[in-house]
Structure formats: structure tokens, C-alpha cells
Amino acid sequence: MLLNEHSAHYKLPDLRYDFSALEPVINAEIMRLHYEKHHQAYVNNLNAALEKYHSAESKKDMATALSLQESIRFNGGGHINHTIFWSILCPEKEALGQPSPKMREHLIKDFGSVAAFQEIFQKKTTAIQGSGWGWLGYNKNLKRLEIAWLSNQDPLSTKNLVPLFGIDVWEHAYYLQYKNKRNDYVQAIWRILDWKSIEERLINAI
Ligand code: MN3
């Protein structure tokens, strides 16, 4: 993402669907809070941290600039991750329900079968300790798909992978609806993955 110094403001991306459009998998209350409160907070905190960063930088105050890096990483990661998350979900009636043919080909090549991929992804994403994300990414050097599990809001680019899709397993993403049953949430979200946009991401990555 590029930052224009004169308008140093990131913004919430537009949603392609209504808050209720992902029901019954994710209810409208979660969607509204997640987007309007949580994602908005990452955006606000990112903009605030960047403003301080640029001000410190312009005064050659490296110590202050460095002290802001953690906040930039956390909130910038939160903004990147959620922007991807909204874009790889779609209403169930528009979803393919299973990987597109091209995605299927790649999943079989790199994991043996779609079921094998799904099983390991599901199991380890459910098992993330505390807050984090499970990701399917593309490794440009090895020319293959890889799964990765990251804590907090660390973006997948920190692992040198191109993100294809990610599942947010912070409690704010599911607790109001699924309570402690994170596994049910991770399983259900498969039904609203937008495999067409995931495949587009793969084509762009390759
Ligand atoms: Mn979240």
C-alpha cells in the first residue's frame, strides 16, 4: 500500500455485501462490530501512528520513530488482513462451496487432496493459541501453495507468502455466535469462501 504524505489516511474498504449477507454463517451483529468497530480502530490507530511517525522522522527523532514501529505493524497488519478477509468472503448462495477447478488442481498438487488440505488447515487454525489468523498463501520462490498460522495481526507478507485467503480466529470474529466453539466457526466459514476471488489472487500471484 502506498502512502501519500499529504493525505496520510488509510480508510475502511467498501464492503461488497450487507452485514446480514453472510448469514447464517456469520451473523449481522458480528459483521457490523467487526467492520465498523474493530477494523475501523485498526485504521484509526494506523493513521495516528503514521502521523506521529512522519512527524518524528521530519525532526530526525529516530528513537521516537522506532518506538512507533510496533503500533504500525499491528494496526497496519490489522488493516491489511481485514481488507483481504472481507474480499474473500461472499454470500453462501453465490459461493461455489468448494475450490474452483484451478484452485483444486493446485491444492491437489501441493497437499495431495483438497480434503487433506482442509483437514490440516482446519485443525491447526482452530488450535492457534490466543489471537491470530490461518492463511493459505503462495510461495513465489518454490512456486507452491503453503499454509501458515500467524499470531495477532502479523500479515502473511512477513512470511514471504502472497495471501490467497485468511481466516480471522480472534474471538471478536466469532464469539457472539459460536461462543467457545472455534472449530465450528472455522468449519462453517468454508461455505462462504469466495473461491473465484481466491483464484484471481492466485493468478495474480503466479
Ligand atoms: Mn478481526
mmCIF file with all atom_site columns, C-alpha atoms and ligand atoms in Angstrom:
data_model
loop_
_atom_site.group_PDB
_atom_site.id
_atom_site.type_symbol
_atom_site.label_atom_id
_atom_site.label_alt_id
_atom_site.label_comp_id
_atom_site.label_asym_id
_atom_site.label_entity_id
_atom_site.label_seq_id
_atom_site.pdbx_PDB_ins_code
_atom_site.Cartn_x
_atom_site.Cartn_y
_atom_site.Cartn_z
_atom_site.occupancy
_atom_site.B_iso_or_equiv
_atom_site.pdbx_formal_charge
_atom_site.auth_seq_id
_atom_site.auth_comp_id
_atom_site.auth_asym_id
_atom_site.auth_atom_id
_atom_site.pdbx_PDB_model_num
ATOM   1   C  CA . MET A 1 1   ? 0.000   0.000   0.000   1.00 0.00 ? 1   MET A CA 1
ATOM   2   C  CA . LEU A 1 2   ? 1.296   3.408   -0.903  1.00 0.00 ? 2   LEU A CA 1
ATOM   3   C  CA . LEU A 1 3   ? 1.083   6.289   1.453   1.00 0.00 ? 3   LEU A CA 1
ATOM   4   C  CA . ASN A 1 4   ? 0.704   9.802   0.148   1.00 0.00 ? 4   ASN A CA 1
ATOM   5   C  CA . GLU A 1 5   ? 2.481   12.092  2.627   1.00 0.00 ? 5   GLU A CA 1
ATOM   6   C  CA . HIS A 1 6   ? -0.001  14.871  2.113   1.00 0.00 ? 6   HIS A CA 1
ATOM   7   C  CA . SER A 1 7   ? -3.081  12.766  2.769   1.00 0.00 ? 7   SER A CA 1
ATOM   8   C  CA . ALA A 1 8   ? -1.729  10.168  5.152   1.00 0.00 ? 8   ALA A CA 1
ATOM   9   C  CA . HIS A 1 9   ? -5.028  8.434   5.645   1.00 0.00 ? 9   HIS A CA 1
ATOM   10  C  CA . TYR A 1 10  ? -5.990  4.856   5.213   1.00 0.00 ? 10  TYR A CA 1
ATOM   11  C  CA . LYS A 1 11  ? -9.698  4.153   5.000   1.00 0.00 ? 11  LYS A CA 1
ATOM   12  C  CA . LEU A 1 12  ? -12.088 1.278   5.502   1.00 0.00 ? 12  LEU A CA 1
ATOM   13  C  CA . PRO A 1 13  ? -12.591 -0.522  2.183   1.00 0.00 ? 13  PRO A CA 1
ATOM   14  C  CA . ASP A 1 14  ? -16.119 -0.724  0.804   1.00 0.00 ? 14  ASP A CA 1
ATOM   15  C  CA . LEU A 1 15  ? -17.945 -3.958  1.581   1.00 0.00 ? 15  LEU A CA 1
ATOM   16  C  CA . ARG A 1 16  ? -19.381 -5.752  -1.447  1.00 0.00 ? 16  ARG A CA 1
ATOM   17  C  CA . TYR A 1 17  ? -22.316 -7.088  0.601   1.00 0.00 ? 17  TYR A CA 1
ATOM   18  C  CA . ASP A 1 18  ? -24.601 -6.161  3.503   1.00 0.00 ? 18  ASP A CA 1
ATOM   19  C  CA . PHE A 1 19  ? -23.805 -7.027  7.099   1.00 0.00 ? 19  PHE A CA 1
ATOM   20  C  CA . SER A 1 20  ? -26.535 -9.676  7.028   1.00 0.00 ? 20  SER A CA 1
ATOM   21  C  CA . ALA A 1 21  ? -25.441 -11.186 3.699   1.00 0.00 ? 21  ALA A CA 1
ATOM   22  C  CA . LEU A 1 22  ? -23.161 -13.818 5.225   1.00 0.00 ? 22  LEU A CA 1
ATOM   23  C  CA . GLU A 1 23  ? -25.849 -15.252 7.498   1.00 0.00 ? 23  GLU A CA 1
ATOM   24  C  CA . PRO A 1 24  ? -26.260 -17.847 8.810   1.00 0.00 ? 24  PRO A CA 1
ATOM   25  C  CA . VAL A 1 25  ? -22.506 -18.488 8.793   1.00 0.00 ? 25  VAL A CA 1
ATOM   26  C  CA . ILE A 1 26  ? -21.587 -15.068 10.224  1.00 0.00 ? 26  ILE A CA 1
ATOM   27  C  CA . ASN A 1 27  ? -24.407 -13.020 11.671  1.00 0.00 ? 27  ASN A CA 1
ATOM   28  C  CA . ALA A 1 28  ? -25.031 -9.337  11.042  1.00 0.00 ? 28  ALA A CA 1
ATOM   29  C  CA . GLU A 1 29  ? -24.143 -8.277  14.580  1.00 0.00 ? 29  GLU A CA 1
ATOM   30  C  CA . ILE A 1 30  ? -20.654 -9.761  14.321  1.00 0.00 ? 30  ILE A CA 1
ATOM   31  C  CA . MET A 1 31  ? -20.154 -8.296  10.848  1.00 0.00 ? 31  MET A CA 1
ATOM   32  C  CA . ARG A 1 32  ? -21.199 -4.817  11.923  1.00 0.00 ? 32  ARG A CA 1
ATOM   33  C  CA . LEU A 1 33  ? -18.976 -4.791  15.018  1.00 0.00 ? 33  LEU A CA 1
ATOM   34  C  CA . HIS A 1 34  ? -16.084 -6.412  13.222  1.00 0.00 ? 34  HIS A CA 1
ATOM   35  C  CA . TYR A 1 35  ? -16.141 -3.942  10.353  1.00 0.00 ? 35  TYR A CA 1
ATOM   36  C  CA . GLU A 1 36  ? -17.356 -0.707  11.979  1.00 0.00 ? 36  GLU A CA 1
ATOM   37  C  CA . LYS A 1 37  ? -15.569 -1.041  15.314  1.00 0.00 ? 37  LYS A CA 1
ATOM   38  C  CA . HIS A 1 38  ? -12.626 -3.428  15.071  1.00 0.00 ? 38  HIS A CA 1
ATOM   39  C  CA . HIS A 1 39  ? -11.427 -2.756  11.537  1.00 0.00 ? 39  HIS A CA 1
ATOM   40  C  CA . GLN A 1 40  ? -12.136 0.964   11.937  1.00 0.00 ? 40  GLN A CA 1
ATOM   41  C  CA . ALA A 1 41  ? -9.984  1.004   15.095  1.00 0.00 ? 41  ALA A CA 1
ATOM   42  C  CA . TYR A 1 42  ? -7.039  -0.532  13.222  1.00 0.00 ? 42  TYR A CA 1
ATOM   43  C  CA . VAL A 1 43  ? -7.421  2.118   10.527  1.00 0.00 ? 43  VAL A CA 1
ATOM   44  C  CA . ASN A 1 44  ? -7.656  4.973   13.050  1.00 0.00 ? 44  ASN A CA 1
ATOM   45  C  CA . ASN A 1 45  ? -4.707  3.734   15.095  1.00 0.00 ? 45  ASN A CA 1
ATOM   46  C  CA . LEU A 1 46  ? -2.634  3.148   11.965  1.00 0.00 ? 46  LEU A CA 1
ATOM   47  C  CA . ASN A 1 47  ? -3.266  6.693   10.741  1.00 0.00 ? 47  ASN A CA 1
ATOM   48  C  CA . ALA A 1 48  ? -2.439  8.133   14.166  1.00 0.00 ? 48  ALA A CA 1
ATOM   49  C  CA . ALA A 1 49  ? 0.782   6.138   14.444  1.00 0.00 ? 49  ALA A CA 1
ATOM   50  C  CA . LEU A 1 50  ? 1.860   7.080   10.918  1.00 0.00 ? 50  LEU A CA 1
ATOM   51  C  CA . GLU A 1 51  ? 1.226   10.735  11.587  1.00 0.00 ? 51  GLU A CA 1
ATOM   52  C  CA . LYS A 1 52  ? 3.436   10.596  14.676  1.00 0.00 ? 52  LYS A CA 1
ATOM   53  C  CA . TYR A 1 53  ? 5.993   8.591   12.741  1.00 0.00 ? 53  TYR A CA 1
ATOM   54  C  CA . HIS A 1 54  ? 6.247   11.157  9.961   1.00 0.00 ? 54  HIS A CA 1
ATOM   55  C  CA . SER A 1 55  ? 6.443   13.992  12.448  1.00 0.00 ? 55  SER A CA 1
ATOM   56  C  CA . ALA A 1 56  ? 9.266   12.234  14.337  1.00 0.00 ? 56  ALA A CA 1
ATOM   57  C  CA . GLU A 1 57  ? 11.014  11.461  11.080  1.00 0.00 ? 57  GLU A CA 1
ATOM   58  C  CA . SER A 1 58  ? 10.843  15.058  9.920   1.00 0.00 ? 58  SER A CA 1
ATOM   59  C  CA . LYS A 1 59  ? 12.553  16.078  13.197  1.00 0.00 ? 59  LYS A CA 1
ATOM   60  C  CA . LYS A 1 60  ? 15.171  13.331  12.737  1.00 0.00 ? 60  LYS A CA 1
ATOM   61  C  CA . ASP A 1 61  ? 13.904  11.850  16.034  1.00 0.00 ? 61  ASP A CA 1
ATOM   62  C  CA . MET A 1 62  ? 14.794  8.249   15.248  1.00 0.00 ? 62  MET A CA 1
ATOM   63  C  CA . ALA A 1 63  ? 14.145  6.993   18.791  1.00 0.00 ? 63  ALA A CA 1
ATOM   64  C  CA . THR A 1 64  ? 10.520  8.102   18.699  1.00 0.00 ? 64  THR A CA 1
ATOM   65  C  CA . ALA A 1 65  ? 10.110  6.848   15.132  1.00 0.00 ? 65  ALA A CA 1
ATOM   66  C  CA . LEU A 1 66  ? 11.360  3.397   16.132  1.00 0.00 ? 66  LEU A CA 1
ATOM   67  C  CA . SER A 1 67  ? 9.070   3.278   19.176  1.00 0.00 ? 67  SER A CA 1
ATOM   68  C  CA . LEU A 1 68  ? 6.098   3.570   16.806  1.00 0.00 ? 68  LEU A CA 1
ATOM   69  C  CA . GLN A 1 69  ? 7.024   0.596   14.662  1.00 0.00 ? 69  GLN A CA 1
ATOM   70  C  CA . GLU A 1 70  ? 5.163   -1.946  16.758  1.00 0.00 ? 70  GLU A CA 1
ATOM   71  C  CA . SER A 1 71  ? 1.933   0.027   16.516  1.00 0.00 ? 71  SER A CA 1
ATOM   72  C  CA . ILE A 1 72  ? 2.368   0.453   12.761  1.00 0.00 ? 72  ILE A CA 1
ATOM   73  C  CA . ARG A 1 73  ? 2.979   -3.272  12.347  1.00 0.00 ? 73  ARG A CA 1
ATOM   74  C  CA . PHE A 1 74  ? -0.013  -4.265  14.483  1.00 0.00 ? 74  PHE A CA 1
ATOM   75  C  CA . ASN A 1 75  ? -2.535  -1.790  13.126  1.00 0.00 ? 75  ASN A CA 1
ATOM   76  C  CA . GLY A 1 76  ? -1.204  -1.863  9.573   1.00 0.00 ? 76  GLY A CA 1
ATOM   77  C  CA . GLY A 1 77  ? -1.353  -5.657  9.684   1.00 0.00 ? 77  GLY A CA 1
ATOM   78  C  CA . GLY A 1 78  ? -4.899  -5.459  11.048  1.00 0.00 ? 78  GLY A CA 1
ATOM   79  C  CA . HIS A 1 79  ? -5.921  -3.199  8.184   1.00 0.00 ? 79  HIS A CA 1
ATOM   80  C  CA . ILE A 1 80  ? -4.279  -5.388  5.511   1.00 0.00 ? 80  ILE A CA 1
ATOM   81  C  CA . ASN A 1 81  ? -5.649  -8.631  6.957   1.00 0.00 ? 81  ASN A CA 1
ATOM   82  C  CA . HIS A 1 82  ? -9.234  -7.457  7.344   1.00 0.00 ? 82  HIS A CA 1
ATOM   83  C  CA . THR A 1 83  ? -9.261  -5.876  3.886   1.00 0.00 ? 83  THR A CA 1
ATOM   84  C  CA . ILE A 1 84  ? -8.332  -9.290  2.452   1.00 0.00 ? 84  ILE A CA 1
ATOM   85  C  CA . PHE A 1 85  ? -10.813 -11.077 4.740   1.00 0.00 ? 85  PHE A CA 1
ATOM   86  C  CA . TRP A 1 86  ? -13.844 -9.097  3.505   1.00 0.00 ? 86  TRP A CA 1
ATOM   87  C  CA . SER A 1 87  ? -12.802 -9.672  -0.098  1.00 0.00 ? 87  SER A CA 1
ATOM   88  C  CA . ILE A 1 88  ? -12.532 -13.458 0.087   1.00 0.00 ? 88  ILE A CA 1
ATOM   89  C  CA . LEU A 1 89  ? -15.997 -13.970 1.619   1.00 0.00 ? 89  LEU A CA 1
ATOM   90  C  CA . CYS A 1 90  ? -19.337 -13.911 -0.198  1.00 0.00 ? 90  CYS A CA 1
ATOM   91  C  CA . PRO A 1 91  ? -22.966 -14.813 0.475   1.00 0.00 ? 91  PRO A CA 1
ATOM   92  C  CA . GLU A 1 92  ? -23.478 -18.557 0.608   1.00 0.00 ? 92  GLU A CA 1
ATOM   93  C  CA . LYS A 1 93  ? -25.821 -18.562 -2.382  1.00 0.00 ? 93  LYS A CA 1
ATOM   94  C  CA . GLU A 1 94  ? -23.054 -17.033 -4.517  1.00 0.00 ? 94  GLU A CA 1
ATOM   95  C  CA . ALA A 1 95  ? -20.300 -19.288 -3.187  1.00 0.00 ? 95  ALA A CA 1
ATOM   96  C  CA . LEU A 1 96  ? -19.060 -22.321 -5.085  1.00 0.00 ? 96  LEU A CA 1
ATOM   97  C  CA . GLY A 1 97  ? -18.952 -24.343 -1.857  1.00 0.00 ? 97  GLY A CA 1
ATOM   98  C  CA . GLN A 1 98  ? -15.714 -25.941 -2.998  1.00 0.00 ? 98  GLN A CA 1
ATOM   99  C  CA . PRO A 1 99  ? -12.476 -24.769 -4.619  1.00 0.00 ? 99  PRO A CA 1
ATOM   100 C  CA . SER A 1 100 ? -12.674 -23.671 -8.249  1.00 0.00 ? 100 SER A CA 1
ATOM   101 C  CA . PRO A 1 101 ? -11.123 -26.125 -10.761 1.00 0.00 ? 101 PRO A CA 1
ATOM   102 C  CA . LYS A 1 102 ? -7.817  -24.250 -10.925 1.00 0.00 ? 102 LYS A CA 1
ATOM   103 C  CA . MET A 1 103 ? -7.562  -23.954 -7.126  1.00 0.00 ? 103 MET A CA 1
ATOM   104 C  CA . ARG A 1 104 ? -8.443  -27.619 -6.825  1.00 0.00 ? 104 ARG A CA 1
ATOM   105 C  CA . GLU A 1 105 ? -5.599  -28.528 -9.195  1.00 0.00 ? 105 GLU A CA 1
ATOM   106 C  CA . HIS A 1 106 ? -3.096  -26.572 -7.091  1.00 0.00 ? 106 HIS A CA 1
ATOM   107 C  CA . LEU A 1 107 ? -4.404  -27.889 -3.773  1.00 0.00 ? 107 LEU A CA 1
ATOM   108 C  CA . ILE A 1 108 ? -4.107  -31.481 -5.025  1.00 0.00 ? 108 ILE A CA 1
ATOM   109 C  CA . LYS A 1 109 ? -0.590  -30.860 -6.346  1.00 0.00 ? 109 LYS A CA 1
ATOM   110 C  CA . ASP A 1 110 ? 0.675   -29.320 -3.104  1.00 0.00 ? 110 ASP A CA 1
ATOM   111 C  CA . PHE A 1 111 ? -1.330  -31.127 -0.403  1.00 0.00 ? 111 PHE A CA 1
ATOM   112 C  CA . GLY A 1 112 ? -2.310  -34.434 -2.016  1.00 0.00 ? 112 GLY A CA 1
ATOM   113 C  CA . SER A 1 113 ? -6.038  -33.721 -1.957  1.00 0.00 ? 113 SER A CA 1
ATOM   114 C  CA . VAL A 1 114 ? -8.499  -30.960 -1.150  1.00 0.00 ? 114 VAL A CA 1
ATOM   115 C  CA . ALA A 1 115 ? -9.636  -32.943 1.881   1.00 0.00 ? 115 ALA A CA 1
ATOM   116 C  CA . ALA A 1 116 ? -6.060  -33.251 3.165   1.00 0.00 ? 116 ALA A CA 1
ATOM   117 C  CA . PHE A 1 117 ? -5.578  -29.507 2.809   1.00 0.00 ? 117 PHE A CA 1
ATOM   118 C  CA . GLN A 1 118 ? -8.846  -28.759 4.519   1.00 0.00 ? 118 GLN A CA 1
ATOM   119 C  CA . GLU A 1 119 ? -8.138  -31.100 7.398   1.00 0.00 ? 119 GLU A CA 1
ATOM   120 C  CA . ILE A 1 120 ? -4.726  -29.686 8.267   1.00 0.00 ? 120 ILE A CA 1
ATOM   121 C  CA . PHE A 1 121 ? -5.865  -26.097 7.729   1.00 0.00 ? 121 PHE A CA 1
ATOM   122 C  CA . GLN A 1 122 ? -8.907  -26.572 9.915   1.00 0.00 ? 122 GLN A CA 1
ATOM   123 C  CA . LYS A 1 123 ? -7.112  -28.409 12.698  1.00 0.00 ? 123 LYS A CA 1
ATOM   124 C  CA . LYS A 1 124 ? -4.199  -26.037 13.063  1.00 0.00 ? 124 LYS A CA 1
ATOM   125 C  CA . THR A 1 125 ? -6.208  -22.854 12.569  1.00 0.00 ? 125 THR A CA 1
ATOM   126 C  CA . THR A 1 126 ? -8.570  -23.946 15.334  1.00 0.00 ? 126 THR A CA 1
ATOM   127 C  CA . ALA A 1 127 ? -5.553  -24.667 17.541  1.00 0.00 ? 127 ALA A CA 1
ATOM   128 C  CA . ILE A 1 128 ? -3.900  -21.236 17.243  1.00 0.00 ? 128 ILE A CA 1
ATOM   129 C  CA . GLN A 1 129 ? -3.126  -20.107 20.772  1.00 0.00 ? 129 GLN A CA 1
ATOM   130 C  CA . GLY A 1 130 ? -4.719  -16.783 21.598  1.00 0.00 ? 130 GLY A CA 1
ATOM   131 C  CA . SER A 1 131 ? -5.489  -14.467 18.695  1.00 0.00 ? 131 SER A CA 1
ATOM   132 C  CA . GLY A 1 132 ? -4.330  -14.919 15.122  1.00 0.00 ? 132 GLY A CA 1
ATOM   133 C  CA . TRP A 1 133 ? -5.059  -15.996 11.582  1.00 0.00 ? 133 TRP A CA 1
ATOM   134 C  CA . GLY A 1 134 ? -4.816  -19.131 9.481   1.00 0.00 ? 134 GLY A CA 1
ATOM   135 C  CA . TRP A 1 135 ? -3.678  -18.459 5.905   1.00 0.00 ? 135 TRP A CA 1
ATOM   136 C  CA . LEU A 1 136 ? -3.368  -20.124 2.546   1.00 0.00 ? 136 LEU A CA 1
ATOM   137 C  CA . GLY A 1 137 ? -0.565  -18.393 0.675   1.00 0.00 ? 137 GLY A CA 1
ATOM   138 C  CA . TYR A 1 138 ? 1.500   -18.734 -2.471  1.00 0.00 ? 138 TYR A CA 1
ATOM   139 C  CA . ASN A 1 139 ? 5.255   -19.139 -2.236  1.00 0.00 ? 139 ASN A CA 1
ATOM   140 C  CA . LYS A 1 140 ? 6.684   -17.451 -5.327  1.00 0.00 ? 140 LYS A CA 1
ATOM   141 C  CA . ASN A 1 141 ? 10.175  -18.909 -4.867  1.00 0.00 ? 141 ASN A CA 1
ATOM   142 C  CA . LEU A 1 142 ? 9.055   -22.507 -4.510  1.00 0.00 ? 142 LEU A CA 1
ATOM   143 C  CA . LYS A 1 143 ? 6.040   -21.991 -6.803  1.00 0.00 ? 143 LYS A CA 1
ATOM   144 C  CA . ARG A 1 144 ? 3.674   -23.739 -4.457  1.00 0.00 ? 144 ARG A CA 1
ATOM   145 C  CA . LEU A 1 145 ? 0.800   -23.169 -2.055  1.00 0.00 ? 145 LEU A CA 1
ATOM   146 C  CA . GLU A 1 146 ? 1.614   -23.100 1.648   1.00 0.00 ? 146 GLU A CA 1
ATOM   147 C  CA . ILE A 1 147 ? -0.411  -22.861 4.837   1.00 0.00 ? 147 ILE A CA 1
ATOM   148 C  CA . ALA A 1 148 ? 0.745   -20.538 7.605   1.00 0.00 ? 148 ALA A CA 1
ATOM   149 C  CA . TRP A 1 149 ? -0.518  -19.646 11.055  1.00 0.00 ? 149 TRP A CA 1
ATOM   150 C  CA . LEU A 1 150 ? 0.276   -16.204 12.400  1.00 0.00 ? 150 LEU A CA 1
ATOM   151 C  CA . SER A 1 151 ? -0.309  -14.546 15.751  1.00 0.00 ? 151 SER A CA 1
ATOM   152 C  CA . ASN A 1 152 ? -2.028  -11.255 16.412  1.00 0.00 ? 152 ASN A CA 1
ATOM   153 C  CA . GLN A 1 153 ? -2.172  -9.189  13.213  1.00 0.00 ? 153 GLN A CA 1
ATOM   154 C  CA . ASP A 1 154 ? 1.116   -10.151 11.592  1.00 0.00 ? 154 ASP A CA 1
ATOM   155 C  CA . PRO A 1 155 ? 0.452   -10.037 7.852   1.00 0.00 ? 155 PRO A CA 1
ATOM   156 C  CA . LEU A 1 156 ? 1.344   -13.006 5.672   1.00 0.00 ? 156 LEU A CA 1
ATOM   157 C  CA . SER A 1 157 ? 3.865   -10.938 3.713   1.00 0.00 ? 157 SER A CA 1
ATOM   158 C  CA . THR A 1 158 ? 6.158   -11.256 6.774   1.00 0.00 ? 158 THR A CA 1
ATOM   159 C  CA . LYS A 1 159 ? 6.482   -14.938 5.773   1.00 0.00 ? 159 LYS A CA 1
ATOM   160 C  CA . ASN A 1 160 ? 7.223   -14.052 2.153   1.00 0.00 ? 160 ASN A CA 1
ATOM   161 C  CA . LEU A 1 161 ? 3.940   -15.581 1.051   1.00 0.00 ? 161 LEU A CA 1
ATOM   162 C  CA . VAL A 1 162 ? 1.269   -13.966 -1.105  1.00 0.00 ? 162 VAL A CA 1
ATOM   163 C  CA . PRO A 1 163 ? -2.066  -14.207 0.745   1.00 0.00 ? 163 PRO A CA 1
ATOM   164 C  CA . LEU A 1 164 ? -4.828  -16.121 -1.070  1.00 0.00 ? 164 LEU A CA 1
ATOM   165 C  CA . PHE A 1 165 ? -7.220  -16.337 1.853   1.00 0.00 ? 165 PHE A CA 1
ATOM   166 C  CA . GLY A 1 166 ? -7.074  -15.963 5.611   1.00 0.00 ? 166 GLY A CA 1
ATOM   167 C  CA . ILE A 1 167 ? -9.429  -16.863 8.432   1.00 0.00 ? 167 ILE A CA 1
ATOM   168 C  CA . ASP A 1 168 ? -9.597  -14.494 11.383  1.00 0.00 ? 168 ASP A CA 1
ATOM   169 C  CA . VAL A 1 169 ? -9.742  -16.505 14.613  1.00 0.00 ? 169 VAL A CA 1
ATOM   170 C  CA . TRP A 1 170 ? -9.688  -13.614 17.039  1.00 0.00 ? 170 TRP A CA 1
ATOM   171 C  CA . GLU A 1 171 ? -12.628 -14.093 19.382  1.00 0.00 ? 171 GLU A CA 1
ATOM   172 C  CA . HIS A 1 172 ? -14.267 -10.892 18.061  1.00 0.00 ? 172 HIS A CA 1
ATOM   173 C  CA . ALA A 1 173 ? -14.687 -12.720 14.726  1.00 0.00 ? 173 ALA A CA 1
ATOM   174 C  CA . TYR A 1 174 ? -16.950 -15.465 16.078  1.00 0.00 ? 174 TYR A CA 1
ATOM   175 C  CA . TYR A 1 175 ? -17.611 -15.415 19.821  1.00 0.00 ? 175 TYR A CA 1
ATOM   176 C  CA . LEU A 1 176 ? -21.016 -13.691 19.799  1.00 0.00 ? 176 LEU A CA 1
ATOM   177 C  CA . GLN A 1 177 ? -22.345 -16.506 17.623  1.00 0.00 ? 177 GLN A CA 1
ATOM   178 C  CA . TYR A 1 178 ? -20.153 -19.575 18.178  1.00 0.00 ? 178 TYR A CA 1
ATOM   179 C  CA . LYS A 1 179 ? -19.034 -18.941 21.778  1.00 0.00 ? 179 LYS A CA 1
ATOM   180 C  CA . ASN A 1 180 ? -16.068 -21.222 22.568  1.00 0.00 ? 180 ASN A CA 1
ATOM   181 C  CA . LYS A 1 181 ? -16.677 -23.423 19.514  1.00 0.00 ? 181 LYS A CA 1
ATOM   182 C  CA . ARG A 1 182 ? -13.947 -22.009 17.284  1.00 0.00 ? 182 ARG A CA 1
ATOM   183 C  CA . ASN A 1 183 ? -13.816 -25.241 15.308  1.00 0.00 ? 183 ASN A CA 1
ATOM   184 C  CA . ASP A 1 184 ? -17.470 -24.890 14.257  1.00 0.00 ? 184 ASP A CA 1
ATOM   185 C  CA . TYR A 1 185 ? -16.764 -21.368 13.036  1.00 0.00 ? 185 TYR A CA 1
ATOM   186 C  CA . VAL A 1 186 ? -13.671 -22.383 11.040  1.00 0.00 ? 186 VAL A CA 1
ATOM   187 C  CA . GLN A 1 187 ? -15.631 -25.254 9.513   1.00 0.00 ? 187 GLN A CA 1
ATOM   188 C  CA . ALA A 1 188 ? -18.678 -23.128 8.658   1.00 0.00 ? 188 ALA A CA 1
ATOM   189 C  CA . ILE A 1 189 ? -16.683 -20.366 7.007   1.00 0.00 ? 189 ILE A CA 1
ATOM   190 C  CA . TRP A 1 190 ? -15.718 -22.793 4.230   1.00 0.00 ? 190 TRP A CA 1
ATOM   191 C  CA . ARG A 1 191 ? -19.320 -22.348 2.965   1.00 0.00 ? 191 ARG A CA 1
ATOM   192 C  CA . ILE A 1 192 ? -18.856 -18.625 2.322   1.00 0.00 ? 192 ILE A CA 1
ATOM   193 C  CA . LEU A 1 193 ? -15.349 -18.592 0.855   1.00 0.00 ? 193 LEU A CA 1
ATOM   194 C  CA . ASP A 1 194 ? -15.360 -16.754 -2.467  1.00 0.00 ? 194 ASP A CA 1
ATOM   195 C  CA . TRP A 1 195 ? -13.237 -19.201 -4.462  1.00 0.00 ? 195 TRP A CA 1
ATOM   196 C  CA . LYS A 1 196 ? -13.485 -17.071 -7.589  1.00 0.00 ? 196 LYS A CA 1
ATOM   197 C  CA . SER A 1 197 ? -11.740 -14.152 -5.906  1.00 0.00 ? 197 SER A CA 1
ATOM   198 C  CA . ILE A 1 198 ? -9.277  -16.557 -4.233  1.00 0.00 ? 198 ILE A CA 1
ATOM   199 C  CA . GLU A 1 199 ? -8.418  -17.961 -7.663  1.00 0.00 ? 199 GLU A CA 1
ATOM   200 C  CA . GLU A 1 200 ? -7.936  -14.413 -9.006  1.00 0.00 ? 200 GLU A CA 1
ATOM   201 C  CA . ARG A 1 201 ? -5.445  -13.813 -6.208  1.00 0.00 ? 201 ARG A CA 1
ATOM   202 C  CA . LEU A 1 202 ? -3.575  -16.975 -7.184  1.00 0.00 ? 202 LEU A CA 1
ATOM   203 C  CA . ILE A 1 203 ? -3.478  -15.995 -10.857 1.00 0.00 ? 203 ILE A CA 1
ATOM   204 C  CA . ASN A 1 204 ? -2.107  -12.570 -9.910  1.00 0.00 ? 204 ASN A CA 1
ATOM   205 C  CA . ALA A 1 205 ? 0.482   -14.169 -7.613  1.00 0.00 ? 205 ALA A CA 1
ATOM   206 C  CA . ILE A 1 206 ? 1.737   -16.577 -10.268 1.00 0.00 ? 206 ILE A CA 1
HETATM 207 MN MN . MN3 B 2 .   ? -10.774 -9.340  13.204  1.00 0.00 ? 1   MN3 B MN 1
#
